[in-house]
């Protein structure tokens, strides 16, 4: 069995050994082949790669050179074609070729690491060609649009504007053989070169300065279009008008006429404007011009036309609808001519906002009028009496329930009294301002406030609130402006200080009820109690009083200064001292008489008497104090002091002349003790100067007499010691004064 298996296995093993021998032979051959490849083929491959790389770089260089040469050829071709087209006056073609040349040069300059000295020369050549092209187009532009301006350029006077003319050589010639380039070609060429914007900007500036703005500013100026065989001419003529201002409708018609003829002969030219975000890159010259001048033109129309047309009275607001409609039609016409974009509505928005503009204009006019009144002379006065009244509108009855009903406001006063009950009656002049003089400008100011509020009641809610605030601003402006503007005069001139006092009281008097009178006619915003001026009343009263009290302090200072020259009223037996005291007394009386005259018929009687009483009281109190302080008064001194005091007593009341009628002033002169607190003290001093010891003791009456009411015990004792020698009788008298 084993031999059998062995005999079967032996051939297989021999076959395997043969295969092993073959594999080893193949492996040896592979090793030899590998060694050959590594030694020979690899060396040849490296050489081939190096050659390929070199060839590739050479190809890139050749491709670049070829590209540059191609662009140089394109540049040269474009410049030559531009020159040829320019000679044939084919401006659009020339401009396009010039732009191609510029694009080629720009591409050459953008290549990094590739610089040619020729590029600088090419750039110079391109600049020369461009400037040459611009020069020719400029000449064509000047032929197309000719301005004939007045000798004095920059002048906007009517005489200068009438001499201005615009000639448009854009009318198609009748001779078709004439070699004239079409308008569109010149404009399109300018657009391609980027020069159209500057040309249009200059044209728009002249158009505004010599045509559009003059038509707005000069109502008498009229445009006169004239079409001739080969040119269109726009001239002007001046015609006399009855009115100083044109209505917006007339101005719009004139401006629209100018744009219509410009659109017909120039502005409707379509242009290619690629790359600017416009649909298909097409735009008309009108649209380009509109973008340049519309903002300035609309501002001029608003500030010099529409502003002037805004009504100054609310009753005319309804008529303003005609202006709004005309403005809308004007904008639509400009949009049809493509001068304006569809979303442009600056003029219409301004015109439609007429309520706000009316309020603004009314407020501005009112404030300006008020300020002019405040800075006018104070001394121009009018007399105010209790029965005086501002020209007021008829006001509604608050209890009637009908806020528009206007009953007669004076119906309660027909019989001269107001019935408050079964028996109680008040004078019709109760709570009225007393008779005095106020500045006529202040009276006009208050009337202005009333009429402005009346205007507010007939306006819209927004306008009503604005006008109400304007009236408040008037009075706040008065509070700030008048004391500052007239400060020097108010400090130096007593009469003006008195008039200013009256002015402030007059304004405060009206402010008390000013808001309430219009409460039931105003908008709901104000009728709830917000429409009031009562909060301003204390400020105005304080303003008037402070000014007048400052003048009173000045006058009191002058009185005391004059009395200081009286040498303390001592040693009156010396003639020089007596003359000085007498002079001081007379100066004080002269000052009081002068004040009495300048305040006469100006201040209310009660204020006049209080003011004069306070000043006279200052003089008497100073004299009493000086005499009471004397330590020694001889009999002759007492007599002379008495004579000086008698002058004051006799002439002092004469300074009370509040009224022009002399006979009516006696009443107030007799009431001097009411206004002069030291009057009785002064008379008691005169009694002491002439009395003996017993009479003085009797006047004292154990502290219950009239002397005790005016002087203290110490003051009486001091006077007794100064007047009488030291005797037993004086000691006894002094003992009784306690």
XYZ file of C-alpha atoms in Angstrom:
738
model
C 0.000 0.000 0.000
C 2.856 2.300 0.892
C 4.700 1.567 -2.291
C 1.545 2.207 -4.199
C 1.076 5.611 -2.487
C 4.732 6.468 -3.012
C 4.572 5.612 -6.674
C 1.556 7.900 -6.997
C 3.182 10.754 -5.000
C 6.594 10.716 -6.701
C 5.451 12.151 -10.059
C 3.664 15.015 -8.261
C 6.727 15.858 -6.266
C 8.918 15.859 -9.344
C 6.454 18.153 -11.075
C 6.507 20.504 -8.081
C 10.285 20.597 -7.999
C 10.326 21.512 -11.665
C 7.898 24.328 -11.008
C 10.037 25.585 -8.122
C 13.051 25.614 -10.392
C 11.111 27.635 -12.989
C 9.872 30.139 -10.376
C 13.354 30.710 -9.108
C 14.487 31.313 -12.673
C 11.679 33.807 -13.236
C 12.488 35.541 -9.957
C 16.099 35.876 -11.031
C 14.989 37.330 -14.359
C 12.673 39.818 -12.567
C 15.507 40.942 -10.338
C 17.694 41.468 -13.379
C 14.880 43.374 -15.165
C 14.253 45.542 -12.102
C 17.892 46.402 -11.807
C 17.918 47.337 -15.494
C 14.880 49.604 -15.123
C 16.346 51.323 -12.093
C 19.670 51.889 -13.791
C 18.540 52.945 -17.296
C 14.783 53.708 -17.632
C 14.573 55.916 -14.494
C 17.375 58.117 -15.788
C 15.626 58.568 -19.117
C 12.285 59.378 -17.355
C 13.819 62.211 -15.270
C 15.221 63.732 -18.432
C 11.795 63.542 -20.098
C 10.024 65.223 -17.138
C 12.549 68.053 -17.139
C 12.055 68.560 -20.848
C 8.268 68.544 -20.441
C 8.390 71.175 -17.689
C 10.606 73.420 -19.784
C 8.301 73.075 -22.767
C 5.275 73.853 -20.617
C 6.851 77.059 -19.286
C 7.845 78.081 -22.776
C 4.251 77.477 -23.928
C 2.887 79.673 -21.107
C 5.323 82.433 -22.027
C 4.394 82.194 -25.652
C 0.658 82.204 -24.782
C 1.120 85.307 -22.591
C 3.123 87.074 -25.272
C 0.493 86.140 -27.823
C -2.256 87.479 -25.526
C -0.373 90.716 -24.966
C 0.265 91.094 -28.650
C -3.399 90.452 -29.320
C -4.425 93.131 -26.787
C -1.862 95.521 -28.252
C -3.332 94.793 -31.647
C -6.842 95.428 -30.309
C -5.635 98.692 -28.731
C -4.033 99.798 -31.973
C -7.079 98.794 -34.010
C -9.426 100.597 -31.611
C -7.346 103.799 -31.674
C -7.164 103.754 -35.476
C -10.901 103.083 -35.840
C -11.573 105.837 -33.295
C -9.544 108.283 -35.369
C -11.331 107.256 -38.558
C -14.762 107.500 -36.946
C -13.880 110.883 -35.470
C -12.941 112.209 -38.904
C -16.304 111.002 -40.205
C -18.019 112.596 -37.121
C -19.347 109.199 -36.058
C -18.990 110.127 -32.420
C -20.703 107.130 -30.847
C -18.488 104.668 -32.765
C -15.412 106.712 -31.926
C -16.300 106.831 -28.242
C -16.990 103.087 -28.144
C -13.645 102.310 -29.827
C -11.925 104.606 -27.368
C -13.517 102.744 -24.497
C -12.359 99.419 -26.031
C -8.824 100.786 -26.215
C -9.073 101.896 -22.601
C -10.308 98.427 -21.604
C -7.370 96.795 -23.430
C -4.869 99.094 -21.757
C -6.442 98.495 -18.382
C -6.143 94.725 -18.954
C -2.473 95.075 -19.879
C -1.732 97.187 -16.811
C -3.430 94.661 -14.544
C -1.019 91.824 -15.420
C 1.343 91.176 -12.548
C 4.999 90.585 -13.195
C 4.615 91.774 -16.755
C 5.698 95.305 -17.432
C 6.228 96.983 -20.742
C 7.764 100.387 -21.259
C 5.318 100.834 -24.086
C 2.379 100.924 -21.654
C 3.292 104.445 -20.549
C 3.377 105.582 -24.163
C 0.072 103.840 -24.812
C -1.469 105.579 -21.795
C -0.273 108.944 -23.100
C -1.689 108.192 -26.534
C -5.020 107.176 -25.029
C -5.155 110.385 -22.989
C -4.422 112.476 -26.081
C -7.107 110.683 -28.086
C -9.612 111.019 -25.243
C -8.983 114.741 -24.817
C -9.189 115.217 -28.577
C -12.506 113.389 -28.579
C -13.793 115.432 -25.641
C -12.705 118.635 -27.372
C -14.649 117.780 -30.527
C -17.705 116.740 -28.514
C -17.444 119.957 -26.527
C -17.495 121.962 -29.718
C -20.547 120.028 -30.903
C -22.230 120.618 -27.513
C -21.576 124.342 -27.759
C -23.055 124.361 -31.242
C -26.134 122.483 -30.034
C -26.778 124.613 -26.921
C -25.931 128.320 -27.097
C -26.440 130.649 -24.135
C -26.645 134.402 -24.650
C -26.178 135.831 -21.184
C -26.253 139.443 -19.907
C -22.927 141.319 -19.628
C -23.008 141.166 -15.840
C -22.896 137.416 -15.323
C -24.206 136.199 -11.999
C -26.791 138.968 -11.770
C -30.342 137.767 -11.129
C -32.024 141.162 -11.501
C -35.046 141.423 -13.771
C -33.211 143.697 -16.226
C -30.369 141.186 -16.568
C -32.638 138.160 -16.911
C -34.654 139.756 -19.736
C -31.447 139.906 -21.780
C -30.858 136.143 -21.409
C -31.590 133.782 -24.316
C -31.258 130.029 -24.883
C -30.677 128.787 -28.444
C -31.113 125.049 -29.137
C -29.703 124.000 -32.532
C -31.425 120.652 -32.248
C -34.167 121.289 -34.799
C -33.853 118.829 -37.707
C -32.413 120.690 -40.739
C -34.572 121.026 -43.835
C -31.567 120.219 -46.046
C -31.053 116.515 -45.464
C -27.661 116.525 -47.219
C -26.131 118.753 -44.567
C -23.623 116.692 -42.591
C -24.806 117.480 -39.088
C -24.459 114.729 -36.494
C -27.728 113.953 -34.733
C -28.181 115.224 -31.174
C -28.451 111.677 -29.864
C -25.015 110.803 -31.266
C -23.284 113.669 -29.460
C -25.072 112.965 -26.207
C -24.504 109.210 -26.403
C -20.802 109.749 -27.098
C -20.545 112.043 -24.079
C -22.326 109.419 -22.005
C -19.925 106.686 -23.145
C -16.933 108.829 -22.201
C -18.483 109.749 -18.844
C -18.532 113.470 -19.700
C -22.290 113.877 -19.992
C -22.745 114.362 -16.248
C -20.445 117.410 -16.085
C -22.009 118.936 -19.228
C -25.506 118.424 -17.854
C -24.450 119.815 -14.473
C -23.240 123.048 -16.089
C -26.354 123.212 -18.268
C -28.593 122.637 -15.250
C -26.810 125.361 -13.283
C -27.362 127.917 -16.073
C -30.927 126.700 -16.560
C -31.663 127.291 -12.885
C -29.857 130.629 -12.636
C -31.106 132.320 -15.803
C -34.447 130.643 -16.554
C -36.149 128.630 -13.823
C -35.337 130.643 -10.686
C -36.029 134.026 -12.368
C -39.429 132.739 -13.513
C -40.172 131.864 -9.869
C -38.763 135.059 -8.338
C -40.039 137.631 -10.865
C -43.827 137.514 -11.366
C -43.681 139.858 -14.358
C -41.272 137.614 -16.308
C -42.804 135.540 -19.099
C -41.061 132.899 -21.285
C -41.361 133.439 -25.039
C -40.533 130.265 -27.075
C -39.793 130.756 -30.773
C -39.074 128.036 -33.370
C -37.053 129.055 -36.411
C -36.080 126.908 -39.428
C -32.892 125.544 -37.878
C -32.946 126.689 -34.243
C -35.241 126.927 -31.262
C -34.976 130.163 -29.207
C -36.245 130.752 -25.674
C -36.501 134.444 -24.769
C -38.168 136.442 -21.998
C -40.296 139.497 -21.738
C -41.361 141.542 -18.732
C -44.908 142.750 -18.304
C -46.269 144.930 -15.536
C -48.481 143.177 -13.019
C -50.811 144.495 -10.356
C -49.600 141.919 -7.851
C -46.114 141.593 -6.392
C -46.315 137.807 -6.206
C -47.391 135.174 -8.709
C -49.792 132.436 -7.737
C -48.358 128.903 -7.724
C -50.587 128.057 -10.687
C -48.997 130.792 -12.814
C -45.477 129.778 -11.778
C -46.179 126.105 -12.494
C -47.523 126.967 -15.946
C -44.385 128.950 -16.822
C -42.021 126.245 -15.538
C -44.039 123.548 -17.310
C -43.859 125.494 -20.586
C -40.063 125.647 -20.331
C -39.770 121.924 -19.652
C -42.168 121.060 -22.470
C -40.092 122.875 -25.077
C -36.842 121.513 -23.612
C -38.312 118.019 -23.664
C -39.426 118.426 -27.265
C -36.087 119.686 -28.568
C -33.518 118.174 -26.219
C -34.472 116.189 -23.131
C -36.362 113.256 -24.662
C -33.203 111.772 -26.209
C -32.767 108.148 -25.004
C -29.299 107.122 -23.896
C -27.575 103.844 -23.122
C -26.320 103.902 -19.539
C -25.198 100.335 -18.723
C -24.116 99.334 -15.262
C -26.172 101.891 -13.342
C -29.002 99.703 -12.153
C -31.504 101.055 -14.690
C -33.805 98.770 -16.599
C -32.001 97.612 -19.763
C -29.485 100.413 -19.161
C -31.664 102.980 -20.978
C -32.415 106.449 -19.657
C -33.571 109.768 -21.104
C -31.685 113.029 -20.811
C -34.678 114.458 -18.903
C -34.228 111.893 -16.144
C -30.518 112.651 -15.828
C -31.174 116.401 -15.697
C -33.963 115.914 -13.157
C -31.642 114.079 -10.801
C -29.206 117.019 -10.956
C -31.501 120.036 -10.516
C -34.809 118.867 -9.045
C -33.760 119.155 -5.403
C -32.648 122.769 -5.813
C -35.606 123.621 -8.039
C -38.146 122.116 -5.631
C -36.580 124.005 -2.704
C -36.858 127.239 -4.670
C -40.490 126.526 -5.587
C -41.336 125.758 -1.964
C -39.566 128.689 -0.319
C -40.320 131.351 -2.949
C -43.693 130.251 -4.269
C -45.657 127.789 -2.143
C -44.671 129.417 1.149
C -46.021 132.771 -0.028
C -49.272 131.158 -1.139
C -50.045 129.661 2.275
C -53.106 131.478 3.654
C -52.687 133.848 6.569
C -56.284 133.318 7.599
C -57.967 130.003 8.327
C -61.029 131.056 6.343
C -58.931 130.888 3.165
C -57.676 127.346 3.742
C -60.548 125.910 1.698
C -59.417 127.940 -1.313
C -55.971 126.340 -1.078
C -57.319 123.126 -2.623
C -56.817 124.773 -6.014
C -53.086 125.091 -5.258
C -52.897 121.438 -4.196
C -54.586 120.295 -7.415
C -52.296 122.501 -9.497
C -49.235 121.101 -7.713
C -50.382 117.544 -8.384
C -50.913 118.285 -12.079
C -47.484 119.938 -12.267
C -45.743 116.877 -10.829
C -47.693 114.544 -13.109
C -46.638 116.584 -16.141
C -42.971 116.403 -15.149
C -43.283 112.640 -14.579
C -44.805 112.181 -18.032
C -41.742 113.943 -19.441
C -39.617 111.576 -17.283
C -38.053 114.580 -15.559
C -39.239 113.156 -12.231
C -39.344 109.607 -10.935
C -42.716 108.134 -10.099
C -42.063 108.162 -6.355
C -41.057 111.869 -6.249
C -43.746 113.932 -4.485
C -41.840 116.639 -2.574
C -43.998 119.535 -3.803
C -47.291 117.715 -3.372
C -46.421 116.601 0.153
C -45.588 120.178 1.082
C -48.772 121.547 -0.469
C -50.991 118.880 1.140
C -49.499 119.616 4.553
C -51.025 123.084 4.383
C -52.524 122.974 7.891
C -49.120 122.534 9.467
C -47.535 125.137 7.201
C -50.391 127.545 7.866
C -49.852 127.126 11.596
C -46.081 127.529 11.243
C -46.410 130.600 9.062
C -49.089 132.102 11.289
C -46.961 131.475 14.376
C -43.900 132.938 12.705
C -45.803 136.048 11.599
C -47.370 136.441 15.037
C -44.053 136.060 16.866
C -42.362 138.549 14.520
C -45.194 141.043 14.942
C -45.077 140.550 18.714
C -41.331 141.045 18.847
C -41.586 144.252 16.817
C -44.177 145.536 19.279
C -41.979 144.581 22.246
C -38.966 146.440 20.854
C -40.958 149.565 19.967
C -40.989 152.671 22.181
C -42.665 152.280 25.567
C -43.545 155.966 26.005
C -46.207 155.947 23.255
C -49.222 155.384 25.508
C -52.975 155.048 25.472
C -55.330 155.603 28.387
C -57.105 152.580 29.811
C -60.317 153.089 31.767
C -62.506 150.535 33.560
C -64.956 150.570 30.659
C -62.206 150.043 28.064
C -62.151 146.708 26.264
C -60.057 144.949 23.704
C -61.775 144.312 20.400
C -63.033 140.856 21.336
C -64.945 138.263 19.376
C -68.424 137.415 20.564
C -67.898 134.501 22.919
C -70.242 131.549 23.503
C -72.333 130.965 26.579
C -70.658 128.122 28.530
C -73.994 126.832 29.758
C -75.801 126.864 26.471
C -74.511 123.481 25.365
C -73.896 124.865 21.889
C -70.241 125.757 21.621
C -70.688 127.582 18.364
C -73.522 129.818 19.475
C -72.345 133.366 20.059
C -74.576 135.367 22.426
C -73.870 139.009 23.144
C -71.196 139.100 25.871
C -72.393 142.323 27.414
C -75.990 141.259 27.960
C -75.457 141.074 31.742
C -74.358 144.678 31.944
C -77.196 146.520 30.206
C -78.407 148.101 33.423
C -74.977 148.878 34.827
C -75.039 146.247 37.580
C -74.924 142.502 38.019
C -77.605 141.032 40.217
C -76.033 138.570 42.679
C -79.150 137.932 44.728
C -82.169 139.657 46.120
C -80.233 142.725 47.357
C -76.482 142.344 46.757
C -75.270 144.290 43.755
C -71.791 144.883 42.346
C -70.587 147.763 40.259
C -70.135 146.952 36.577
C -66.507 147.989 37.054
C -65.793 145.424 39.760
C -62.620 143.468 38.908
C -61.841 145.943 36.112
C -58.390 147.414 35.655
C -58.192 150.932 37.189
C -57.618 153.953 35.015
C -53.987 154.241 33.917
C -51.787 154.599 30.886
C -50.187 151.663 29.081
C -47.992 151.447 26.010
C -49.969 151.364 22.791
C -47.693 148.514 21.695
C -48.829 146.413 24.676
C -52.474 147.067 23.847
C -51.780 145.910 20.287
C -49.922 142.887 21.678
C -52.931 141.784 23.732
C -55.244 142.338 20.749
C -52.862 140.203 18.677
C -53.151 137.428 21.269
C -56.963 137.586 21.199
C -57.155 137.460 17.413
C -54.637 134.615 17.248
C -56.727 132.587 19.684
C -59.839 133.364 17.670
C -57.994 132.067 14.605
C -57.091 128.941 16.564
C -60.726 128.160 17.364
C -61.534 127.993 13.650
C -58.578 125.719 12.819
C -57.897 122.002 12.997
C -56.884 120.372 16.271
C -53.177 120.343 15.445
C -53.227 123.941 14.253
C -55.285 125.029 17.269
C -52.767 123.605 19.725
C -49.874 125.157 17.811
C -51.491 128.619 17.769
C -52.361 128.351 21.449
C -48.717 127.543 22.219
C -47.742 130.478 20.031
C -49.798 132.854 22.183
C -48.120 131.488 25.304
C -44.780 132.020 23.599
C -45.715 135.647 22.935
C -46.121 136.361 26.633
C -43.064 134.332 27.621
C -41.107 136.280 25.015
C -42.372 139.554 26.516
C -41.227 138.381 29.948
C -37.706 137.803 28.613
C -37.284 140.483 25.941
C -38.787 143.701 27.318
C -36.874 143.922 30.636
C -33.631 143.175 28.776
C -34.171 145.325 25.680
C -35.384 148.379 27.643
C -33.250 147.796 30.778
C -31.339 151.107 30.651
C -34.433 153.260 30.119
C -36.406 151.405 32.789
C -33.624 152.069 35.298
C -33.127 155.737 34.427
C -36.593 157.042 33.575
C -39.262 156.911 36.324
C -42.117 157.423 33.863
C -41.101 154.425 31.746
C -40.788 152.287 34.874
C -44.362 153.265 35.786
C -45.631 152.528 32.273
C -43.868 149.143 32.309
C -45.516 148.409 35.667
C -48.908 149.213 34.143
C -48.108 147.127 31.049
C -47.348 144.064 33.153
C -50.488 144.519 35.267
C -52.573 145.003 32.121
C -51.229 141.775 30.604
C -51.705 139.877 33.889
C -55.285 141.199 34.086
C -56.121 139.725 30.662
C -54.227 136.492 31.271
C -56.566 135.705 34.165
C -59.471 135.027 31.818
C -57.852 134.792 28.384
C -57.860 130.993 28.224
C -61.334 130.612 29.721
C -62.896 132.963 27.166
C -61.937 130.582 24.350
C -62.284 127.339 26.274
C -65.668 126.357 24.865
C -64.746 127.152 21.294
C -61.385 125.384 21.161
C -60.447 121.832 20.322
C -61.138 119.057 22.784
C -57.432 118.944 23.542
C -57.680 122.415 25.077
C -61.259 122.505 26.291
C -60.505 120.144 29.175
C -58.804 122.938 31.080
C -55.394 122.926 29.444
C -56.135 126.209 27.664
C -55.157 128.528 30.483
C -52.716 131.360 31.035
C -53.306 131.751 34.764
C -49.907 130.266 35.566
C -48.258 133.252 33.862
C -50.087 135.846 35.981
C -47.823 135.799 39.106
C -44.741 136.160 36.946
C -46.081 139.246 35.154
C -47.233 140.870 38.380
C -43.845 140.227 39.911
C -42.107 141.575 36.798
C -44.043 144.854 36.968
C -43.652 145.270 40.716
C -39.924 144.501 40.734
C -39.257 147.097 38.051
C -41.301 149.784 39.831
C -39.885 148.936 43.274
C -36.370 149.180 41.845
C -37.235 152.687 40.628
C -38.681 153.495 44.059
C -35.419 152.414 45.692
C -33.516 154.713 43.339
C -35.777 157.650 44.234
C -35.536 156.913 47.959
C -31.757 156.823 47.642
C -31.769 160.234 45.962
C -34.005 161.674 48.717
C -31.726 160.376 51.457
C -28.673 161.643 49.567
C -30.165 165.145 49.356
C -31.107 165.136 53.049
C -27.586 164.033 53.942
C -26.429 167.511 52.874
C -28.590 169.125 55.605
C -25.707 168.723 58.140
C -27.892 166.649 60.470
C -30.125 169.733 61.103
C -27.775 170.744 63.923
C -26.759 174.328 64.923
C -29.516 175.958 62.943
C -28.512 179.301 64.504
C -25.557 179.141 62.085
C -26.785 180.746 58.871
C -24.712 178.456 56.674
C -26.133 175.335 58.328
C -29.663 176.689 58.042
C -29.220 177.463 54.338
C -27.887 173.947 53.712
C -30.858 172.351 55.496
C -33.320 174.643 53.724
C -31.760 173.789 50.356
C -31.976 170.048 51.085
C -35.665 170.362 52.004
C -36.452 172.274 48.812
C -34.508 169.787 46.671
C -36.494 166.916 48.147
C -39.778 168.723 47.489
C -38.672 169.533 43.939
C -37.838 165.879 43.329
C -41.234 164.813 44.667
C -43.045 167.415 42.549
C -41.164 166.239 39.449
C -42.080 162.601 40.140
C -45.660 163.660 40.790
C -45.766 165.254 37.356
C -44.179 162.360 35.398
C -46.416 159.811 37.130
C -49.519 161.981 36.825
C -52.237 160.375 34.701
C -49.916 157.372 34.218
C -50.172 155.278 37.378
C -53.516 154.169 38.792
C -54.571 156.636 41.506
C -54.127 154.182 44.380
C -50.669 153.122 43.199
C -49.718 156.762 42.616
C -50.748 157.800 46.108
C -48.993 154.853 47.739
C -45.797 155.519 45.799
C -45.739 159.264 46.514
C -46.721 158.600 50.118
C -43.838 156.133 50.535
C -41.320 158.627 49.133
C -42.626 161.542 51.239
C -42.672 159.228 54.248
C -38.999 158.404 53.620
C -38.134 162.122 53.695
C -40.182 162.825 56.871
C -38.826 159.754 58.680
C -35.249 160.811 57.904
C -35.901 164.355 59.168
C -37.551 163.070 62.367
C -34.666 160.662 62.995
C -32.030 163.386 62.478
C -33.798 165.940 64.738
C -34.594 163.371 67.447
C -30.924 162.445 67.553
C -29.788 166.024 68.366
C -28.354 166.459 71.892
C -28.721 170.227 72.141
C -31.385 172.371 70.545
C -31.405 176.068 71.365
C -34.560 178.168 71.217
C -33.401 179.711 67.930
C -32.555 176.258 66.575
C -36.039 175.060 67.531
C -37.687 177.981 65.748
C -35.692 177.406 62.589
C -36.285 173.654 62.701
C -39.990 174.375 63.096
C -39.932 176.660 60.063
C -38.242 173.942 57.991
C -40.775 171.364 59.135
C -43.610 173.740 58.322
C -42.338 173.930 54.736
C -42.635 170.154 54.495
C -46.122 170.151 56.024
C -47.387 172.944 53.791
C -45.822 171.873 50.502
C -45.641 168.093 51.010
C -49.326 167.432 50.264
C -49.063 169.512 47.092
C -46.997 166.768 45.419
C -50.078 164.509 45.377
C -51.460 165.298 41.905
C -52.549 161.960 40.443
C -55.104 163.530 38.073
C -54.841 166.214 35.427
C -57.826 168.104 36.854
C -56.508 170.230 39.759
C -59.826 170.417 41.601
C -60.021 166.597 41.772
C -56.582 166.336 43.408
C -57.654 168.104 46.635
C -59.299 164.951 47.866
C -56.011 163.038 47.734
C -54.025 165.940 49.207
C -56.336 165.923 52.211
C -55.777 162.179 52.626
C -52.008 162.506 53.024
C -51.998 160.949 56.561
C -53.477 157.790 55.021
C -50.514 157.337 52.675
C -47.709 158.877 54.805
C -47.269 156.819 57.974
C -44.907 159.322 59.603
C -47.149 162.300 58.936
C -48.605 162.496 62.454
C -45.180 161.730 63.946
C -43.782 164.674 62.016
C -46.593 166.990 63.240
C -46.047 165.864 66.835
C -42.374 166.714 66.439
C -43.342 170.205 65.296
C -45.527 170.573 68.392
C -42.632 169.536 70.641
C -40.330 172.072 68.972
C -42.743 174.936 69.905
C -44.219 173.590 73.153
C -43.216 174.214 76.800
C -42.648 171.437 79.315
C -46.212 171.392 80.564
C -47.634 171.178 77.069
C -45.324 168.259 76.292
C -46.415 166.484 79.471
C -50.039 167.116 78.548
C -49.449 165.713 75.060
C -47.906 162.609 76.676
C -50.874 162.183 79.041
C -49.334 159.350 81.017
C -48.565 157.414 77.848
C -52.109 157.746 76.525
C -51.874 160.981 74.559
C -51.184 161.571 70.886
C -47.480 162.105 71.583
C -47.202 158.645 73.124
C -48.644 157.087 69.968
C -45.866 158.523 67.803
C -42.784 158.567 70.050
C -41.371 156.287 72.712
C -40.658 157.554 76.223
C -36.922 157.486 75.586
C -37.298 159.586 72.424
C -39.462 162.177 74.210
C -36.999 162.388 77.115
C -34.130 162.849 74.685
C -35.961 165.707 72.974
C -36.785 167.366 76.361
C -33.123 167.180 77.409
C -32.062 168.701 74.081
C -34.647 171.507 74.178
C -34.655 172.527 77.868
C -31.990 173.296 80.422
C -31.430 171.045 83.404
C -33.859 172.418 85.986
C -36.194 171.008 88.590
C -39.116 171.585 86.271
C -37.371 169.558 83.525
C -36.617 166.796 86.021
C -40.257 166.763 87.115
C -41.375 166.611 83.504
C -38.950 163.811 82.733
C -40.270 161.900 85.720
C -43.767 162.018 84.239
C -42.616 160.611 80.915
C -42.554 156.892 81.459
